[in-house]
Coordinates of C-alpha atoms in Angstrom, one line a residue:
M1 CA 0.0 0.0 0.0
R2 CA 1.4 3.4 -0.9
P3 CA 2.1 5.7 2.1
R4 CA -0.5 8.4 2.3
G5 CA 1.8 11.2 3.4
N6 CA 0.2 14.6 2.8
R7 CA -2.1 13.4 0.0
V8 CA -5.8 14.0 0.5
S9 CA -8.8 12.4 -1.0
Q10 CA -10.7 14.2 -3.7
L11 CA -14.5 14.5 -4.4
Q12 CA -16.1 15.5 -7.7
I13 CA -19.7 15.9 -8.7
T14 CA -19.7 15.0 -12.3
N15 CA -21.3 16.9 -15.2
A16 CA -23.5 13.9 -15.8
G17 CA -24.6 14.2 -12.1
L18 CA -25.5 17.9 -12.6
D19 CA -27.5 17.0 -15.7
Y20 CA -29.3 14.2 -13.8
R21 CA -30.1 16.7 -11.0
N22 CA -31.6 19.0 -13.5
A23 CA -33.6 16.2 -15.1
V24 CA -35.0 15.2 -11.7
F25 CA -35.9 18.8 -10.8
A26 CA -37.7 19.2 -14.2
G27 CA -39.7 16.0 -13.6
D28 CA -38.1 14.1 -16.5
E29 CA -36.5 11.6 -14.1
V30 CA -37.3 10.3 -10.6
Q31 CA -34.4 10.4 -8.1
N32 CA -33.0 6.9 -8.2
I33 CA -29.4 6.8 -6.8
T34 CA -29.0 3.1 -6.7
H35 CA -25.5 1.9 -5.8
F36 CA -21.8 2.6 -5.2
A37 CA -19.1 1.2 -7.5
F38 CA -15.6 0.5 -6.2
A39 CA -12.5 0.3 -8.5
N40 CA -8.8 -0.1 -8.2
I41 CA -7.2 2.4 -10.6
D42 CA -3.5 1.6 -11.2
G43 CA -1.2 4.6 -10.9
Q44 CA -3.9 6.9 -9.6
D45 CA -2.9 10.1 -7.7
E46 CA -5.6 10.5 -5.2
S47 CA -4.7 14.1 -4.6
A48 CA -5.1 15.1 -8.3
P49 CA -8.3 16.9 -9.4
I50 CA -10.9 14.7 -10.9
D51 CA -12.2 15.2 -14.4
P52 CA -15.9 16.2 -14.1
N53 CA -16.5 14.3 -17.3
T54 CA -15.2 11.1 -15.9
L55 CA -17.2 7.9 -16.6
I56 CA -17.7 4.6 -14.8
P57 CA -14.4 2.7 -15.2
E58 CA -14.1 -0.8 -16.6
N59 CA -12.1 -2.3 -13.7
I60 CA -14.9 -2.3 -11.1
V61 CA -14.0 -4.7 -8.2
H62 CA -17.3 -4.4 -6.3
T63 CA -20.7 -2.8 -6.4
E64 CA -22.9 -2.1 -3.3
P65 CA -26.5 -1.0 -3.1
V66 CA -27.1 2.5 -1.6
K67 CA -28.2 2.2 2.0
A68 CA -29.5 5.7 2.4
V69 CA -29.8 9.0 0.5
S70 CA -30.6 11.7 3.1
R71 CA -30.6 15.5 3.6
I72 CA -28.1 17.3 5.9
D73 CA -29.9 20.5 5.2
G74 CA -31.5 22.2 2.2
N75 CA -28.2 22.7 0.6
A76 CA -26.5 19.3 1.3
I77 CA -27.4 15.7 0.9
V78 CA -25.5 12.6 1.8
M79 CA -25.4 9.3 -0.1
S80 CA -24.2 6.2 1.8
A81 CA -23.4 2.6 1.2
V82 CA -22.5 0.0 3.9
M83 CA -20.2 -3.0 3.3
G84 CA -20.6 -5.6 6.0
Y85 CA -18.4 -8.4 7.3
D86 CA -19.6 -10.6 4.5
V87 CA -18.2 -8.4 1.7
G88 CA -14.6 -8.9 0.4
D89 CA -11.8 -9.4 -0.4
F90 CA -10.7 -6.6 -2.6
D91 CA -8.6 -3.4 -2.7
Y92 CA -9.9 -0.1 -4.0
N93 CA -8.8 3.5 -4.4
W94 CA -11.8 4.9 -6.3
Y95 CA -15.5 4.8 -5.6
G96 CA -18.5 6.5 -7.1
A97 CA -22.3 7.0 -6.6
I98 CA -24.4 5.8 -9.5
A99 CA -28.0 6.7 -10.5
T100 CA -30.1 4.5 -12.7
K101 CA -32.4 6.4 -15.1
A102 CA -35.9 5.3 -16.2
N103 CA -34.4 3.7 -19.3
N104 CA -32.0 1.7 -17.1
E105 CA -29.0 3.8 -18.2
Q106 CA -26.5 4.1 -15.4
I107 CA -25.1 7.6 -14.6
L108 CA -22.0 8.3 -12.6
I109 CA -23.0 11.3 -10.5
A110 CA -20.1 11.6 -8.0
V111 CA -16.6 10.3 -7.7
V112 CA -14.1 9.9 -4.8
T113 CA -10.4 9.1 -5.1
T114 CA -8.5 7.8 -2.1
A115 CA -5.3 6.1 -1.0
L116 CA -5.5 2.4 -1.5
Q117 CA -7.9 0.7 0.9
S118 CA -8.7 -3.0 1.6
K119 CA -12.1 -4.6 2.2
T120 CA -12.0 -8.0 3.8
K121 CA -14.7 -10.4 4.7
T122 CA -15.0 -12.7 7.7
T123 CA -13.9 -16.3 6.9
G124 CA -14.1 -18.8 9.7
E125 CA -12.3 -17.4 12.7
V126 CA -10.6 -14.7 10.7
Y127 CA -12.5 -11.5 11.1
G128 CA -13.0 -9.1 8.2
N129 CA -13.7 -5.4 8.4
Y130 CA -16.9 -3.3 8.2
S131 CA -17.0 -0.1 6.2
S132 CA -19.5 2.6 5.5
K133 CA -18.9 5.1 2.7
S134 CA -20.7 8.5 2.4
I135 CA -20.5 11.2 -0.3
V136 CA -21.8 14.6 0.5
W137 CA -23.2 16.7 -2.3
R138 CA -23.4 20.4 -1.5
S139 CA -25.3 22.7 -3.8
Q140 CA -27.9 25.4 -3.4
N141 CA -31.4 23.8 -2.8
I142 CA -30.0 20.3 -3.8
A143 CA -32.3 18.5 -1.3
A144 CA -35.5 20.0 -2.9
Q145 CA -34.1 19.6 -6.4
L146 CA -33.6 15.8 -5.8
N147 CA -36.7 15.5 -3.6
I148 CA -34.7 14.3 -0.6
T149 CA -36.7 14.6 2.6
L150 CA -35.2 12.0 5.0
S151 CA -32.9 13.5 7.6
A152 CA -29.3 12.3 7.7
L153 CA -28.6 9.6 10.4
P154 CA -25.5 10.1 12.6
W155 CA -23.7 7.1 11.1
Q156 CA -23.9 8.8 7.7
V157 CA -22.3 12.1 8.8
Q158 CA -19.2 11.4 10.8
V159 CA -15.8 13.0 11.2
G160 CA -14.0 11.8 8.1
E161 CA -12.8 12.6 4.6
F162 CA -15.5 15.1 3.5
V163 CA -17.5 16.3 6.5
S164 CA -15.6 18.0 9.2
A165 CA -16.6 18.0 12.9
A166 CA -17.3 21.7 12.7
E167 CA -19.5 21.2 9.7
F168 CA -21.4 18.4 11.5
A169 CA -22.0 20.6 14.5
A170 CA -23.2 23.5 12.4
H171 CA -26.0 21.5 10.9
D172 CA -29.4 21.1 12.5
H173 CA -29.3 17.7 14.0
S174 CA -31.6 18.6 16.9
Q175 CA -33.4 15.3 16.6
Y176 CA -30.2 13.6 17.8
L177 CA -28.2 16.2 19.6
E178 CA -30.6 18.5 21.4
K179 CA -29.9 16.9 24.8
T180 CA -26.1 16.7 24.5
A181 CA -23.2 19.0 25.3
F182 CA -21.5 18.6 22.0
N183 CA -18.8 21.1 21.2
T184 CA -17.5 21.9 17.8
L185 CA -14.8 19.3 18.0
L186 CA -17.1 16.4 18.9
P187 CA -14.6 14.9 21.3
F188 CA -14.3 11.2 22.2
V189 CA -14.4 10.3 25.8
T190 CA -12.8 7.4 27.7
Q191 CA -14.9 6.3 30.6
P192 CA -15.9 3.0 32.3
N193 CA -19.6 3.2 31.3
I194 CA -21.4 3.9 28.0
S195 CA -23.7 6.9 28.2
L196 CA -26.1 8.5 25.7
F197 CA -25.0 11.3 23.4
N198 CA -21.3 10.5 23.8
R199 CA -18.6 9.2 21.5
H200 CA -16.6 6.6 23.4
N201 CA -13.0 5.7 22.8
I202 CA -12.5 2.2 24.3
K203 CA -9.0 1.0 25.1
D204 CA -9.6 -2.5 26.4
S205 CA -11.4 -5.8 25.8
N206 CA -14.0 -5.5 28.6
E207 CA -17.7 -5.9 28.4
Y208 CA -19.8 -2.7 28.3
I209 CA -23.5 -2.3 28.9
A210 CA -25.7 -0.3 26.5
P211 CA -27.8 2.4 28.2
L212 CA -31.0 1.0 29.7
L213 CA -32.6 4.4 30.4
G214 CA -32.6 7.8 28.9
L215 CA -31.6 11.1 30.4
D216 CA -32.9 11.8 34.0
D217 CA -33.8 8.1 34.3
A218 CA -36.6 8.5 31.7
E219 CA -37.4 5.9 29.1
L220 CA -35.2 5.7 26.1
Q221 CA -36.4 8.0 23.3
N222 CA -36.4 7.3 19.6
N223 CA -33.1 8.4 18.0
D224 CA -31.2 8.4 21.3
W225 CA -27.7 7.4 20.4
F226 CA -24.1 6.7 21.4
S227 CA -21.0 5.7 19.5
V228 CA -18.0 3.5 20.1
R229 CA -14.5 3.3 18.7
A230 CA -12.0 0.7 19.8
S231 CA -8.5 2.1 19.7
Y232 CA -7.2 -1.0 21.4
G233 CA -8.6 -4.4 22.4
Q234 CA -11.8 -6.2 21.4
P235 CA -14.6 -4.8 23.6
V236 CA -18.1 -6.3 23.7
I237 CA -21.3 -4.1 23.9
K238 CA -24.1 -6.0 25.6
Q239 CA -27.8 -5.4 26.3
A240 CA -28.5 -4.4 29.9
N241 CA -30.8 -7.3 30.7
T242 CA -33.0 -9.9 28.8
D243 CA -35.8 -7.3 28.4
A244 CA -33.6 -4.5 27.2
A245 CA -32.9 -3.4 23.7
K246 CA -31.0 -5.8 21.5
F247 CA -28.7 -4.7 18.6
K248 CA -29.7 -4.7 14.9
R249 CA -27.1 -4.5 12.2
L250 CA -28.5 -2.5 9.4
A251 CA -26.3 -4.0 6.7
D252 CA -28.1 -7.4 6.9
G253 CA -30.8 -7.0 9.5
A254 CA -29.2 -9.4 12.0
I255 CA -30.3 -9.0 15.6
D256 CA -28.3 -10.1 18.6
T257 CA -27.9 -9.5 22.4
Q258 CA -24.3 -8.2 22.0
V259 CA -21.9 -6.7 19.6
T260 CA -18.2 -7.5 19.5
I261 CA -15.9 -4.7 18.1
V262 CA -13.3 -6.7 16.2
A263 CA -9.7 -6.1 17.2
D264 CA -7.8 -3.6 15.1
D265 CA -11.1 -2.3 13.5
K266 CA -10.9 1.3 14.6
N267 CA -14.0 2.6 12.7
E268 CA -16.5 4.5 14.8
R269 CA -19.8 2.7 15.3
V270 CA -22.9 4.8 15.9
F271 CA -25.8 3.1 17.7
V272 CA -29.2 4.7 17.3
Y273 CA -32.2 3.6 19.4
N274 CA -35.4 2.5 17.5
V275 CA -38.2 2.8 20.0
T276 CA -40.7 0.9 17.7
D277 CA -38.6 -2.3 17.5
N278 CA -36.7 -1.7 20.8
V279 CA -33.3 -2.2 19.2
W280 CA -30.0 -0.3 18.9
E281 CA -29.5 0.1 15.2
F282 CA -25.9 0.4 13.8

């Protein structure tokens, strides 16, 4: 793998994407952003500007259905795909969001170039990795133009390549954050217990209990949340008791009484409470 150094990833909304947006706004197409494509482009410089006329490359190594297309605010939407532990093995340094038109033509609407990354799947006792990829499209009135009304979920908009912590804090996420003391840096905390509205950095392989009650010992509310990142060890997040909320993995719908954060997987996991199903979704 090539050292990253000072190189940074690039994002480009394509000219075809702009034309597609205009067609949706005019009523000639219905918003149908269907999947992400992943490719390994030999010799790519991930810090170089991306040609806005770029097309879907031939050397695709994987495609993944879009998990969510949501609005951050009226001028920004986020498109996301999730690759679970059953996806792999392949390397990639390019991925793009693709829309499917009414005539089944596929249109590359957005492109990201990165340093080489690996996606591995779990095989036997060898654990793979789990990855979510999001592309943010910022443009005046883009949410209305593409008829996007669903609010972005916390796992879609995290500190990462294209959405800074300050940008996240500046958006209206009151449905998730109104009870928390977030500051503009969205800091991680290291503490012995998991608590709502905190980003936890875990440094051991201990068992942790998901919150049983909401703030002020009230019942958990829809969209209450917490997040976990394991910087060391292989911690386990468990339900508080047999009647408490279980955990639902959105990638495949699997439900269990505990979640094991795989060793060396340092991705942040955001758990959002679904009051209807009494589960922590992640």
